[in-house]
Amino acid sequence: MTKTGFFWGEKCFWHSGGNYAGNLPVGGLVQPLAAGGLPENPETKRRLKNLMDVTGLTGALHAQTAPEATREMLSRVHPAAFLDEFKRVSDAGGGELGLRTPFGHGGYEIASLSAGLSVAALEAVLKGNLDNAYALSRPPGHHCLPEYPNGFCLLANLAIAIRHAQATGLAKRLVVLDWDVHHGNGTEAIFIEDPDVLTISLHQERNYPTDTGDADVRGEGAGQGANMNIPLPPGAGHATYLEAMERLVIPAIRAHEPEVIVIACGYDAALIDPLSCMLATADTFRQMTRMVMDLAEDLCGGRLMMAHEGGYSEVYVPFCGHAVLEEMSGAEIHAPDPLAETFAARQPSNHMVAVFSDLITDLRDFFDVK
C-alpha cells in the first residue's frame, strides 16, 4: 500500500470568528443563525476525521501533526507589517483584517499551525519520507493575498509550503492544481511572475472572487504562460470535470515537468454544496485524484501533496475526502457514497455535456494545449 501521510491538528478545529449569517455580517435585516457563523466552520473537516476514525482509514495512514509555520516561513509570502498586525489583533482577542476572515484569540497561532501542516506534508513527500500526503489545513489558504486575507483564508498555506521547499532546495519546479470551486486568486497572485510554479485553477466561473479567474490571465513577466484558469459554467457536472482534467489539466502539467504536484483540494464543487452550483460527486474527486496520481507516477516519482481548502456541506464533504484518501493510499477501507445514485440521476443531459465539451475545445485551442 502507498505510504500516505495525513497531517492534522486538533487546534485547527478551534478556529472561530465573527458574527455572520452565511456570508453576510449580522445586522440590519440579517438575522443571526441559531448555529450560526460563516459557512467555513469546523464541522466539515472534523466530520471527515471522524468518518476516517470510524471506518479505520486513519489507522491505515501515517497520521501525525506538525509544528506551527515559523515567522521565517510566513515571511517568504507575507510582509512583516501584515504578520505584525495579525499577531497584534489576535493577541488582543481577535477581529477581522480582510474580507470575511474573522478570527478569535489565538487565531494567529491556529493559522500558523494550518500553514505548518502544509509545510510538513510537502517537505515529507519531497524528502521521500512519504509517497504522498494530505494536510487537513484549517483555516484554508488559497484566497489569501500577501497583504490581504479574504474568502475565509488568513494565510496562504500552500504558497508558504512551496516557498519553503524552494528556499531549502527541496524543489524548484512545481505545479499547483486548484480544484476548489472558487478561483485560487491568492495562489495565482503570489506565483504570477514565477515561471517555475505552474498554477492551474479549475473553478466555477464568476463565483468567488467575481473579478478574477478569467482564462486570459496567463501570468506576468517571466511567469507568462505559467498560469491557467479554467472557468466552468454552473452545472458542469462529473463528466465535464473529468474531460477538463483529461484535455486541459493533464497535458499542461505534463508539459511543465514538475518535481512534485500540489493540489488545493476543495470539495465545494459537490452537488449539494451551499456555495456553488456545480454537480460534482465524491466519485468525481476520486477519479480526479487517480488521474493526478497516475500522472505524478509518470512525471515525478509519484510525489503528490494535497491541502484541504473549501467544501461546506457537513454531510457530504466527509465522503468526498474519504474517497480521495482511499485513492491516495490504496486502502481497501471504503465509505460508500450514500448519495451516489441520487447524484448520478441529477447529472447534466448528454446535450448539455456536449455543450460543455465544446467550451473545453475552445479553451484547448485558446491555451494551445498539445
PDB file of C-alpha atoms in Angstrom, residues 23-323:
ATOM      1  CA  ASN A  23     -21.521  35.249   4.040  1.00  0.00           C
ATOM      2  CA  LEU A  24     -23.381  38.273   5.447  1.00  0.00           C
ATOM      3  CA  PRO A  25     -22.473  40.203   8.587  1.00  0.00           C
ATOM      4  CA  VAL A  26     -25.317  40.105  11.091  1.00  0.00           C
ATOM      5  CA  GLY A  27     -27.143  43.419  11.383  1.00  0.00           C
ATOM      6  CA  GLY A  28     -29.987  45.377   9.830  1.00  0.00           C
ATOM      7  CA  LEU A  29     -32.342  42.806   8.357  1.00  0.00           C
ATOM      8  CA  VAL A  30     -29.771  39.994   8.506  1.00  0.00           C
ATOM      9  CA  GLN A  31     -30.732  37.810  11.456  1.00  0.00           C
ATOM     10  CA  PRO A  32     -28.291  35.703  13.486  1.00  0.00           C
ATOM     11  CA  LEU A  33     -28.322  31.982  12.789  1.00  0.00           C
ATOM     12  CA  ALA A  34     -29.122  29.564  15.590  1.00  0.00           C
ATOM     13  CA  ALA A  35     -25.993  27.549  14.841  1.00  0.00           C
ATOM     14  CA  GLY A  36     -24.501  30.477  13.084  1.00  0.00           C
ATOM     15  CA  GLY A  37     -21.418  31.848  11.577  1.00  0.00           C
ATOM     16  CA  LEU A  38     -19.600  31.541   8.302  1.00  0.00           C
ATOM     17  CA  PRO A  39     -20.047  28.524   6.035  1.00  0.00           C
ATOM     18  CA  GLU A  40     -16.371  27.825   6.789  1.00  0.00           C
ATOM     19  CA  ASN A  41     -16.865  26.084  10.122  1.00  0.00           C
ATOM     20  CA  PRO A  42     -15.015  23.207  11.778  1.00  0.00           C
ATOM     21  CA  GLU A  43     -17.661  20.565  11.217  1.00  0.00           C
ATOM     22  CA  THR A  44     -16.881  19.657   7.604  1.00  0.00           C
ATOM     23  CA  LYS A  45     -13.268  18.844   8.455  1.00  0.00           C
ATOM     24  CA  ARG A  46     -13.988  17.412  11.893  1.00  0.00           C
ATOM     25  CA  ARG A  47     -16.611  15.083  10.441  1.00  0.00           C
ATOM     26  CA  LEU A  48     -14.139  13.927   7.772  1.00  0.00           C
ATOM     27  CA  LYS A  49     -11.677  12.983  10.507  1.00  0.00           C
ATOM     28  CA  ASN A  50     -14.492  11.344  12.499  1.00  0.00           C
ATOM     29  CA  LEU A  51     -15.539   9.261   9.488  1.00  0.00           C
ATOM     30  CA  MET A  52     -11.943   8.183   8.925  1.00  0.00           C
ATOM     31  CA  ASP A  53     -11.665   7.130  12.566  1.00  0.00           C
ATOM     32  CA  VAL A  54     -14.894   5.119  12.421  1.00  0.00           C
ATOM     33  CA  THR A  55     -14.010   3.300   9.179  1.00  0.00           C
ATOM     34  CA  GLY A  56     -10.445   2.684  10.292  1.00  0.00           C
ATOM     35  CA  LEU A  57      -8.887   4.682   7.455  1.00  0.00           C
ATOM     36  CA  THR A  58      -6.975   6.911   9.889  1.00  0.00           C
ATOM     37  CA  GLY A  59      -5.116   3.865  11.158  1.00  0.00           C
ATOM     38  CA  ALA A  60      -4.121   2.893   7.620  1.00  0.00           C
ATOM     39  CA  LEU A  61      -2.419   6.282   7.085  1.00  0.00           C
ATOM     40  CA  HIS A  62       0.651   7.840   8.620  1.00  0.00           C
ATOM     41  CA  ALA A  63      -1.348  10.279  10.741  1.00  0.00           C
ATOM     42  CA  GLN A  64       0.618  12.983  12.506  1.00  0.00           C
ATOM     43  CA  THR A  65       0.625  16.633  13.396  1.00  0.00           C
ATOM     44  CA  ALA A  66       3.232  19.329  12.764  1.00  0.00           C
ATOM     45  CA  PRO A  67       4.586  22.488  14.382  1.00  0.00           C
ATOM     46  CA  GLU A  68       3.331  25.928  13.512  1.00  0.00           C
ATOM     47  CA  ALA A  69       4.948  27.532  10.486  1.00  0.00           C
ATOM     48  CA  THR A  70       7.753  29.794  11.687  1.00  0.00           C
ATOM     49  CA  ARG A  71       7.944  33.523  11.147  1.00  0.00           C
ATOM     50  CA  GLU A  72      10.694  32.905   8.597  1.00  0.00           C
ATOM     51  CA  MET A  73       8.417  30.578   6.621  1.00  0.00           C
ATOM     52  CA  LEU A  74       5.496  33.010   6.732  1.00  0.00           C
ATOM     53  CA  SER A  75       7.706  35.941   5.720  1.00  0.00           C
ATOM     54  CA  ARG A  76       8.588  34.340   2.397  1.00  0.00           C
ATOM     55  CA  VAL A  77       4.995  35.106   1.334  1.00  0.00           C
ATOM     56  CA  HIS A  78       3.562  37.683   3.739  1.00  0.00           C
ATOM     57  CA  PRO A  79       5.117  41.081   4.574  1.00  0.00           C
ATOM     58  CA  ALA A  80       6.162  41.879   8.128  1.00  0.00           C
ATOM     59  CA  ALA A  81       3.571  44.638   8.551  1.00  0.00           C
ATOM     60  CA  PHE A  82       0.722  42.218   7.852  1.00  0.00           C
ATOM     61  CA  LEU A  83       2.083  39.498  10.141  1.00  0.00           C
ATOM     62  CA  ASP A  84       2.663  42.013  12.945  1.00  0.00           C
ATOM     63  CA  GLU A  85      -0.884  43.371  12.692  1.00  0.00           C
ATOM     64  CA  PHE A  86      -2.382  39.872  12.525  1.00  0.00           C
ATOM     65  CA  LYS A  87      -0.485  38.870  15.665  1.00  0.00           C
ATOM     66  CA  ARG A  88      -1.442  42.093  17.479  1.00  0.00           C
ATOM     67  CA  VAL A  89      -5.169  41.720  16.760  1.00  0.00           C
ATOM     68  CA  SER A  90      -5.059  38.026  17.606  1.00  0.00           C
ATOM     69  CA  ASP A  91      -3.406  38.662  20.967  1.00  0.00           C
ATOM     70  CA  ALA A  92      -5.959  41.404  21.710  1.00  0.00           C
ATOM     71  CA  GLY A  93      -8.867  38.971  21.416  1.00  0.00           C
ATOM     72  CA  GLY A  94      -9.357  38.666  17.664  1.00  0.00           C
ATOM     73  CA  GLY A  95     -11.090  40.607  14.938  1.00  0.00           C
ATOM     74  CA  GLU A  96     -11.098  40.790  11.173  1.00  0.00           C
ATOM     75  CA  LEU A  97      -8.314  42.055   8.935  1.00  0.00           C
ATOM     76  CA  GLY A  98      -9.623  41.315   5.460  1.00  0.00           C
ATOM     77  CA  LEU A  99     -12.849  40.284   3.779  1.00  0.00           C
ATOM     78  CA  ARG A 100     -14.843  37.581   5.613  1.00  0.00           C
ATOM     79  CA  THR A 101     -11.809  36.432   7.581  1.00  0.00           C
ATOM     80  CA  PRO A 102     -12.766  36.799  11.251  1.00  0.00           C
ATOM     81  CA  PHE A 103     -10.702  35.099  13.933  1.00  0.00           C
ATOM     82  CA  GLY A 104     -10.668  34.841  17.688  1.00  0.00           C
ATOM     83  CA  HIS A 105      -7.973  34.983  20.348  1.00  0.00           C
ATOM     84  CA  GLY A 106      -5.089  32.781  19.227  1.00  0.00           C
ATOM     85  CA  GLY A 107      -6.143  32.996  15.593  1.00  0.00           C
ATOM     86  CA  TYR A 108      -2.603  33.828  14.516  1.00  0.00           C
ATOM     87  CA  GLU A 109      -1.230  30.665  16.087  1.00  0.00           C
ATOM     88  CA  ILE A 110      -4.002  28.477  14.669  1.00  0.00           C
ATOM     89  CA  ALA A 111      -3.479  29.880  11.174  1.00  0.00           C
ATOM     90  CA  SER A 112       0.261  29.287  11.572  1.00  0.00           C
ATOM     91  CA  LEU A 113      -0.489  25.679  12.514  1.00  0.00           C
ATOM     92  CA  SER A 114      -2.685  25.327   9.435  1.00  0.00           C
ATOM     93  CA  ALA A 115       0.198  26.559   7.295  1.00  0.00           C
ATOM     94  CA  GLY A 116       2.625  24.355   9.214  1.00  0.00           C
ATOM     95  CA  LEU A 117       0.628  21.244   8.336  1.00  0.00           C
ATOM     96  CA  SER A 118       1.044  22.043   4.647  1.00  0.00           C
ATOM     97  CA  VAL A 119       4.746  22.799   5.078  1.00  0.00           C
ATOM     98  CA  ALA A 120       5.367  19.495   6.862  1.00  0.00           C
ATOM     99  CA  ALA A 121       3.297  17.460   4.400  1.00  0.00           C
ATOM    100  CA  LEU A 122       5.106  18.820   1.338  1.00  0.00           C
ATOM    101  CA  GLU A 123       8.503  18.541   2.997  1.00  0.00           C
ATOM    102  CA  ALA A 124       7.903  14.887   3.953  1.00  0.00           C
ATOM    103  CA  VAL A 125       6.968  13.999   0.372  1.00  0.00           C
ATOM    104  CA  LEU A 126       9.949  15.819  -1.126  1.00  0.00           C
ATOM    105  CA  LYS A 127      12.356  14.201   1.336  1.00  0.00           C
ATOM    106  CA  GLY A 128      10.991  10.771   0.422  1.00  0.00           C
ATOM    107  CA  ASN A 129       9.647  10.020   3.887  1.00  0.00           C
ATOM    108  CA  LEU A 130       6.150   9.609   2.385  1.00  0.00           C
ATOM    109  CA  ASP A 131       4.876   8.708  -1.075  1.00  0.00           C
ATOM    110  CA  ASN A 132       2.133  11.304  -0.886  1.00  0.00           C
ATOM    111  CA  ALA A 133       0.464  13.365   1.823  1.00  0.00           C
ATOM    112  CA  TYR A 134      -2.724  15.203   2.748  1.00  0.00           C
ATOM    113  CA  ALA A 135      -2.904  18.235   5.050  1.00  0.00           C
ATOM    114  CA  LEU A 136      -6.228  18.843   6.807  1.00  0.00           C
ATOM    115  CA  SER A 137      -5.495  22.564   6.957  1.00  0.00           C
ATOM    116  CA  ARG A 138      -7.927  24.989   8.573  1.00  0.00           C
ATOM    117  CA  PRO A 139      -8.300  27.907   8.084  1.00  0.00           C
ATOM    118  CA  PRO A 140      -7.860  27.422   4.327  1.00  0.00           C
ATOM    119  CA  GLY A 141      -5.407  29.451   2.282  1.00  0.00           C
ATOM    120  CA  HIS A 142      -5.864  29.726  -1.479  1.00  0.00           C
ATOM    121  CA  HIS A 143      -7.652  33.110  -1.463  1.00  0.00           C
ATOM    122  CA  CYS A 144      -5.169  34.845   0.829  1.00  0.00           C
ATOM    123  CA  LEU A 145      -3.104  37.559  -0.822  1.00  0.00           C
ATOM    124  CA  PRO A 146       0.254  38.547   0.655  1.00  0.00           C
ATOM    125  CA  GLU A 147      -1.199  41.556   2.484  1.00  0.00           C
ATOM    126  CA  TYR A 148      -4.927  40.876   2.435  1.00  0.00           C
ATOM    127  CA  PRO A 149      -6.816  37.866   3.823  1.00  0.00           C
ATOM    128  CA  ASN A 150     -10.119  37.061   2.155  1.00  0.00           C
ATOM    129  CA  GLY A 151     -12.524  34.250   1.381  1.00  0.00           C
ATOM    130  CA  PHE A 152     -12.086  32.621   4.829  1.00  0.00           C
ATOM    131  CA  CYS A 153      -8.287  32.399   4.226  1.00  0.00           C
ATOM    132  CA  LEU A 154      -5.885  34.021   6.699  1.00  0.00           C
ATOM    133  CA  LEU A 155      -2.508  32.754   5.484  1.00  0.00           C
ATOM    134  CA  ALA A 156      -1.528  31.353   2.081  1.00  0.00           C
ATOM    135  CA  ASN A 157      -0.884  27.794   3.293  1.00  0.00           C
ATOM    136  CA  LEU A 158       0.245  26.145   0.058  1.00  0.00           C
ATOM    137  CA  ALA A 159       2.263  29.131  -1.115  1.00  0.00           C
ATOM    138  CA  ILE A 160       4.099  29.151   2.221  1.00  0.00           C
ATOM    139  CA  ALA A 161       4.854  25.441   1.827  1.00  0.00           C
ATOM    140  CA  ILE A 162       6.068  25.888  -1.751  1.00  0.00           C
ATOM    141  CA  ARG A 163       8.292  28.871  -0.979  1.00  0.00           C
ATOM    142  CA  HIS A 164       9.786  26.875   1.917  1.00  0.00           C
ATOM    143  CA  ALA A 165      10.517  23.966  -0.426  1.00  0.00           C
ATOM    144  CA  GLN A 166      12.152  26.279  -2.943  1.00  0.00           C
ATOM    145  CA  ALA A 167      14.165  28.173  -0.315  1.00  0.00           C
ATOM    146  CA  THR A 168      15.525  24.982   1.242  1.00  0.00           C
ATOM    147  CA  GLY A 169      16.420  23.393  -2.081  1.00  0.00           C
ATOM    148  CA  LEU A 170      13.872  20.595  -1.842  1.00  0.00           C
ATOM    149  CA  ALA A 171      12.226  21.502  -5.145  1.00  0.00           C
ATOM    150  CA  LYS A 172      12.297  24.182  -7.811  1.00  0.00           C
ATOM    151  CA  ARG A 173       9.609  23.323 -10.388  1.00  0.00           C
ATOM    152  CA  LEU A 174       6.149  22.634  -9.014  1.00  0.00           C
ATOM    153  CA  VAL A 175       2.540  22.588 -10.123  1.00  0.00           C
ATOM    154  CA  VAL A 176      -0.400  23.802  -8.062  1.00  0.00           C
ATOM    155  CA  LEU A 177      -3.685  22.341  -9.282  1.00  0.00           C
ATOM    156  CA  ASP A 178      -6.608  24.026  -7.549  1.00  0.00           C
ATOM    157  CA  TRP A 179      -9.941  22.231  -7.987  1.00  0.00           C
ATOM    158  CA  ASP A 180     -11.733  24.159  -5.270  1.00  0.00           C
ATOM    159  CA  VAL A 181     -14.900  25.559  -6.857  1.00  0.00           C
ATOM    160  CA  HIS A 182     -13.702  29.123  -6.263  1.00  0.00           C
ATOM    161  CA  HIS A 183     -10.837  30.713  -8.166  1.00  0.00           C
ATOM    162  CA  GLY A 184      -7.486  30.410  -6.390  1.00  0.00           C
ATOM    163  CA  ASN A 185      -6.776  34.126  -6.645  1.00  0.00           C
ATOM    164  CA  GLY A 186      -4.262  34.227  -3.800  1.00  0.00           C
ATOM    165  CA  THR A 187      -2.113  31.425  -5.179  1.00  0.00           C
ATOM    166  CA  GLU A 188      -2.285  32.999  -8.625  1.00  0.00           C
ATOM    167  CA  ALA A 189      -1.186  36.402  -7.336  1.00  0.00           C
ATOM    168  CA  ILE A 190       1.732  35.007  -5.342  1.00  0.00           C
ATOM    169  CA  PHE A 191       3.195  32.996  -8.231  1.00  0.00           C
ATOM    170  CA  ILE A 192       2.061  35.177 -11.152  1.00  0.00           C
ATOM    171  CA  GLU A 193       5.660  36.031 -12.120  1.00  0.00           C
ATOM    172  CA  ASP A 194       7.282  32.700 -11.228  1.00  0.00           C
ATOM    173  CA  PRO A 195       7.915  30.504 -14.290  1.00  0.00           C
ATOM    174  CA  ASP A 196       8.843  27.540 -12.102  1.00  0.00           C
ATOM    175  CA  VAL A 197       5.415  27.259 -10.451  1.00  0.00           C
ATOM    176  CA  LEU A 198       2.579  26.427 -12.826  1.00  0.00           C
ATOM    177  CA  THR A 199      -0.733  27.422 -11.248  1.00  0.00           C
ATOM    178  CA  ILE A 200      -3.938  25.878 -12.588  1.00  0.00           C
ATOM    179  CA  SER A 201      -7.367  26.778 -11.239  1.00  0.00           C
ATOM    180  CA  LEU A 202     -10.410  24.709 -12.225  1.00  0.00           C
ATOM    181  CA  HIS A 203     -13.371  26.664 -10.899  1.00  0.00           C
ATOM    182  CA  GLN A 204     -16.942  27.833 -11.364  1.00  0.00           C
ATOM    183  CA  GLU A 205     -16.914  30.974 -13.466  1.00  0.00           C
ATOM    184  CA  ARG A 206     -17.665  34.236 -11.640  1.00  0.00           C
ATOM    185  CA  ASN A 207     -18.368  32.567  -8.316  1.00  0.00           C
ATOM    186  CA  TYR A 208     -15.710  33.953  -5.951  1.00  0.00           C
ATOM    187  CA  PRO A 209     -13.966  36.261  -6.436  1.00  0.00           C
ATOM    188  CA  THR A 210     -16.215  37.639  -9.149  1.00  0.00           C
ATOM    189  CA  ASP A 211     -13.467  39.734 -10.742  1.00  0.00           C
ATOM    190  CA  THR A 212     -10.711  37.126 -11.079  1.00  0.00           C
ATOM    191  CA  GLY A 213     -10.281  33.746 -12.726  1.00  0.00           C
ATOM    192  CA  ASP A 214     -10.594  34.604 -16.413  1.00  0.00           C
ATOM    193  CA  ALA A 215      -8.844  32.351 -18.926  1.00  0.00           C
ATOM    194  CA  ASP A 216      -6.873  35.208 -20.456  1.00  0.00           C
ATOM    195  CA  VAL A 217      -4.785  35.696 -17.283  1.00  0.00           C
ATOM    196  CA  ARG A 218      -1.748  33.631 -18.269  1.00  0.00           C
ATOM    197  CA  GLY A 219       0.949  35.054 -15.978  1.00  0.00           C
ATOM    198  CA  GLU A 220       3.118  38.148 -15.908  1.00  0.00           C
ATOM    199  CA  GLY A 221       6.729  38.908 -16.740  1.00  0.00           C
ATOM    200  CA  ALA A 222       8.900  35.817 -16.554  1.00  0.00           C
ATOM    201  CA  GLY A 223       5.823  33.879 -15.458  1.00  0.00           C
ATOM    202  CA  GLN A 224       3.920  34.476 -18.693  1.00  0.00           C
ATOM    203  CA  GLY A 225       2.266  31.204 -19.663  1.00  0.00           C
ATOM    204  CA  ALA A 226       2.637  29.658 -16.190  1.00  0.00           C
ATOM    205  CA  ASN A 227      -0.924  30.413 -15.072  1.00  0.00           C
ATOM    206  CA  MET A 228      -4.001  28.596 -16.398  1.00  0.00           C
ATOM    207  CA  ASN A 229      -7.549  29.466 -15.369  1.00  0.00           C
ATOM    208  CA  ILE A 230     -10.304  27.072 -16.426  1.00  0.00           C
ATOM    209  CA  PRO A 231     -13.646  28.751 -15.636  1.00  0.00           C
ATOM    210  CA  LEU A 232     -16.513  26.272 -15.987  1.00  0.00           C
ATOM    211  CA  PRO A 233     -20.186  27.272 -16.243  1.00  0.00           C
ATOM    212  CA  PRO A 234     -22.580  26.388 -13.418  1.00  0.00           C
ATOM    213  CA  GLY A 235     -23.931  22.865 -13.614  1.00  0.00           C
ATOM    214  CA  ALA A 236     -20.941  21.451 -15.485  1.00  0.00           C
ATOM    215  CA  GLY A 237     -21.065  18.133 -13.644  1.00  0.00           C
ATOM    216  CA  HIS A 238     -18.978  14.987 -13.274  1.00  0.00           C
ATOM    217  CA  ALA A 239     -18.248  14.245 -16.943  1.00  0.00           C
ATOM    218  CA  THR A 240     -17.149  17.803 -17.685  1.00  0.00           C
ATOM    219  CA  TYR A 241     -14.753  17.905 -14.739  1.00  0.00           C
ATOM    220  CA  LEU A 242     -13.105  14.705 -15.950  1.00  0.00           C
ATOM    221  CA  GLU A 243     -12.961  15.980 -19.524  1.00  0.00           C
ATOM    222  CA  ALA A 244     -11.366  19.244 -18.388  1.00  0.00           C
ATOM    223  CA  MET A 245      -8.787  17.233 -16.470  1.00  0.00           C
ATOM    224  CA  GLU A 246      -8.031  14.962 -19.416  1.00  0.00           C
ATOM    225  CA  ARG A 247      -7.916  17.560 -22.186  1.00  0.00           C
ATOM    226  CA  LEU A 248      -6.577  20.651 -20.371  1.00  0.00           C
ATOM    227  CA  VAL A 249      -5.070  19.973 -16.958  1.00  0.00           C
ATOM    228  CA  ILE A 250      -3.103  16.778 -17.575  1.00  0.00           C
ATOM    229  CA  PRO A 251      -1.400  17.994 -20.794  1.00  0.00           C
ATOM    230  CA  ALA A 252      -0.444  21.315 -19.137  1.00  0.00           C
ATOM    231  CA  ILE A 253       1.097  19.574 -16.129  1.00  0.00           C
ATOM    232  CA  ARG A 254       2.917  17.097 -18.349  1.00  0.00           C
ATOM    233  CA  ALA A 255       4.432  19.951 -20.383  1.00  0.00           C
ATOM    234  CA  HIS A 256       5.663  21.699 -17.217  1.00  0.00           C
ATOM    235  CA  GLU A 257       7.573  18.619 -15.978  1.00  0.00           C
ATOM    236  CA  PRO A 258       7.242  19.320 -12.236  1.00  0.00           C
ATOM    237  CA  GLU A 259       9.217  17.703  -9.431  1.00  0.00           C
ATOM    238  CA  VAL A 260       6.016  17.403  -7.385  1.00  0.00           C
ATOM    239  CA  ILE A 261       2.313  18.049  -7.900  1.00  0.00           C
ATOM    240  CA  VAL A 262       0.467  20.044  -5.244  1.00  0.00           C
ATOM    241  CA  ILE A 263      -3.333  20.176  -5.086  1.00  0.00           C
ATOM    242  CA  ALA A 264      -5.534  22.776  -3.437  1.00  0.00           C
ATOM    243  CA  CYS A 265      -8.249  20.272  -2.627  1.00  0.00           C
ATOM    244  CA  GLY A 266     -11.633  21.885  -2.113  1.00  0.00           C
ATOM    245  CA  TYR A 267     -14.846  19.858  -2.169  1.00  0.00           C
ATOM    246  CA  ASP A 268     -17.210  22.754  -2.779  1.00  0.00           C
ATOM    247  CA  ALA A 269     -17.883  21.747  -6.394  1.00  0.00           C
ATOM    248  CA  ALA A 270     -20.006  18.948  -4.920  1.00  0.00           C
ATOM    249  CA  LEU A 271     -23.662  18.883  -5.862  1.00  0.00           C
ATOM    250  CA  ILE A 272     -25.159  19.917  -2.528  1.00  0.00           C
ATOM    251  CA  ASP A 273     -22.572  22.498  -1.514  1.00  0.00           C
ATOM    252  CA  PRO A 274     -24.229  25.763  -0.383  1.00  0.00           C
ATOM    253  CA  LEU A 275     -21.615  27.979  -2.060  1.00  0.00           C
ATOM    254  CA  SER A 276     -21.631  26.596  -5.592  1.00  0.00           C
ATOM    255  CA  CYS A 277     -23.835  25.485  -8.458  1.00  0.00           C
ATOM    256  CA  MET A 278     -21.735  22.610  -9.752  1.00  0.00           C
ATOM    257  CA  LEU A 279     -22.690  18.925  -9.819  1.00  0.00           C
ATOM    258  CA  ALA A 280     -19.545  17.041  -8.838  1.00  0.00           C
ATOM    259  CA  THR A 281     -19.728  13.888  -6.730  1.00  0.00           C
ATOM    260  CA  ALA A 282     -17.426  12.001  -4.406  1.00  0.00           C
ATOM    261  CA  ASP A 283     -16.508   9.837  -7.382  1.00  0.00           C
ATOM    262  CA  THR A 284     -15.528  12.964  -9.324  1.00  0.00           C
ATOM    263  CA  PHE A 285     -12.911  13.740  -6.700  1.00  0.00           C
ATOM    264  CA  ARG A 286     -11.844  10.104  -6.532  1.00  0.00           C
ATOM    265  CA  GLN A 287     -11.314   9.898 -10.289  1.00  0.00           C
ATOM    266  CA  MET A 288      -9.508  13.246 -10.496  1.00  0.00           C
ATOM    267  CA  THR A 289      -7.210  12.019  -7.729  1.00  0.00           C
ATOM    268  CA  ARG A 290      -6.459   8.821  -9.644  1.00  0.00           C
ATOM    269  CA  MET A 291      -5.702  10.803 -12.802  1.00  0.00           C
ATOM    270  CA  VAL A 292      -3.216  13.021 -10.980  1.00  0.00           C
ATOM    271  CA  MET A 293      -1.641  10.077  -9.158  1.00  0.00           C
ATOM    272  CA  ASP A 294      -1.030   8.287 -12.444  1.00  0.00           C
ATOM    273  CA  LEU A 295       0.455  11.457 -13.907  1.00  0.00           C
ATOM    274  CA  ALA A 296       2.672  12.012 -10.858  1.00  0.00           C
ATOM    275  CA  GLU A 297       3.930   8.446 -11.189  1.00  0.00           C
ATOM    276  CA  ASP A 298       4.941   9.176 -14.788  1.00  0.00           C
ATOM    277  CA  LEU A 299       6.492  12.576 -14.144  1.00  0.00           C
ATOM    278  CA  CYS A 300       7.865  12.856 -10.624  1.00  0.00           C
ATOM    279  CA  GLY A 301       8.142   9.535  -8.857  1.00  0.00           C
ATOM    280  CA  GLY A 302       4.566   9.710  -7.586  1.00  0.00           C
ATOM    281  CA  ARG A 303       5.247  12.795  -5.470  1.00  0.00           C
ATOM    282  CA  LEU A 304       1.872  14.351  -4.667  1.00  0.00           C
ATOM    283  CA  MET A 305       0.679  16.550  -1.818  1.00  0.00           C
ATOM    284  CA  MET A 306      -2.826  17.883  -1.133  1.00  0.00           C
ATOM    285  CA  ALA A 307      -4.078  20.573   1.226  1.00  0.00           C
ATOM    286  CA  HIS A 308      -7.741  20.786   2.195  1.00  0.00           C
ATOM    287  CA  GLU A 309      -9.367  24.048   1.104  1.00  0.00           C
ATOM    288  CA  GLY A 310     -13.139  24.632   0.833  1.00  0.00           C
ATOM    289  CA  GLY A 311     -16.209  22.431   0.963  1.00  0.00           C
ATOM    290  CA  TYR A 312     -19.201  23.442   3.056  1.00  0.00           C
ATOM    291  CA  SER A 313     -21.643  20.539   3.166  1.00  0.00           C
ATOM    292  CA  GLU A 314     -21.201  18.997   6.601  1.00  0.00           C
ATOM    293  CA  VAL A 315     -22.956  15.850   5.365  1.00  0.00           C
ATOM    294  CA  TYR A 316     -21.124  15.306   2.086  1.00  0.00           C
ATOM    295  CA  VAL A 317     -17.576  16.644   2.486  1.00  0.00           C
ATOM    296  CA  PRO A 318     -16.581  13.647   4.662  1.00  0.00           C
ATOM    297  CA  PHE A 319     -17.480  11.195   1.890  1.00  0.00           C
ATOM    298  CA  CYS A 320     -15.597  13.241  -0.721  1.00  0.00           C
ATOM    299  CA  GLY A 321     -12.496  13.480   1.448  1.00  0.00           C
ATOM    300  CA  HIS A 322     -12.660   9.811   2.369  1.00  0.00           C
ATOM    301  CA  ALA A 323     -12.815   8.874  -1.329  1.00  0.00           C
TER     302      ALA A 323
END
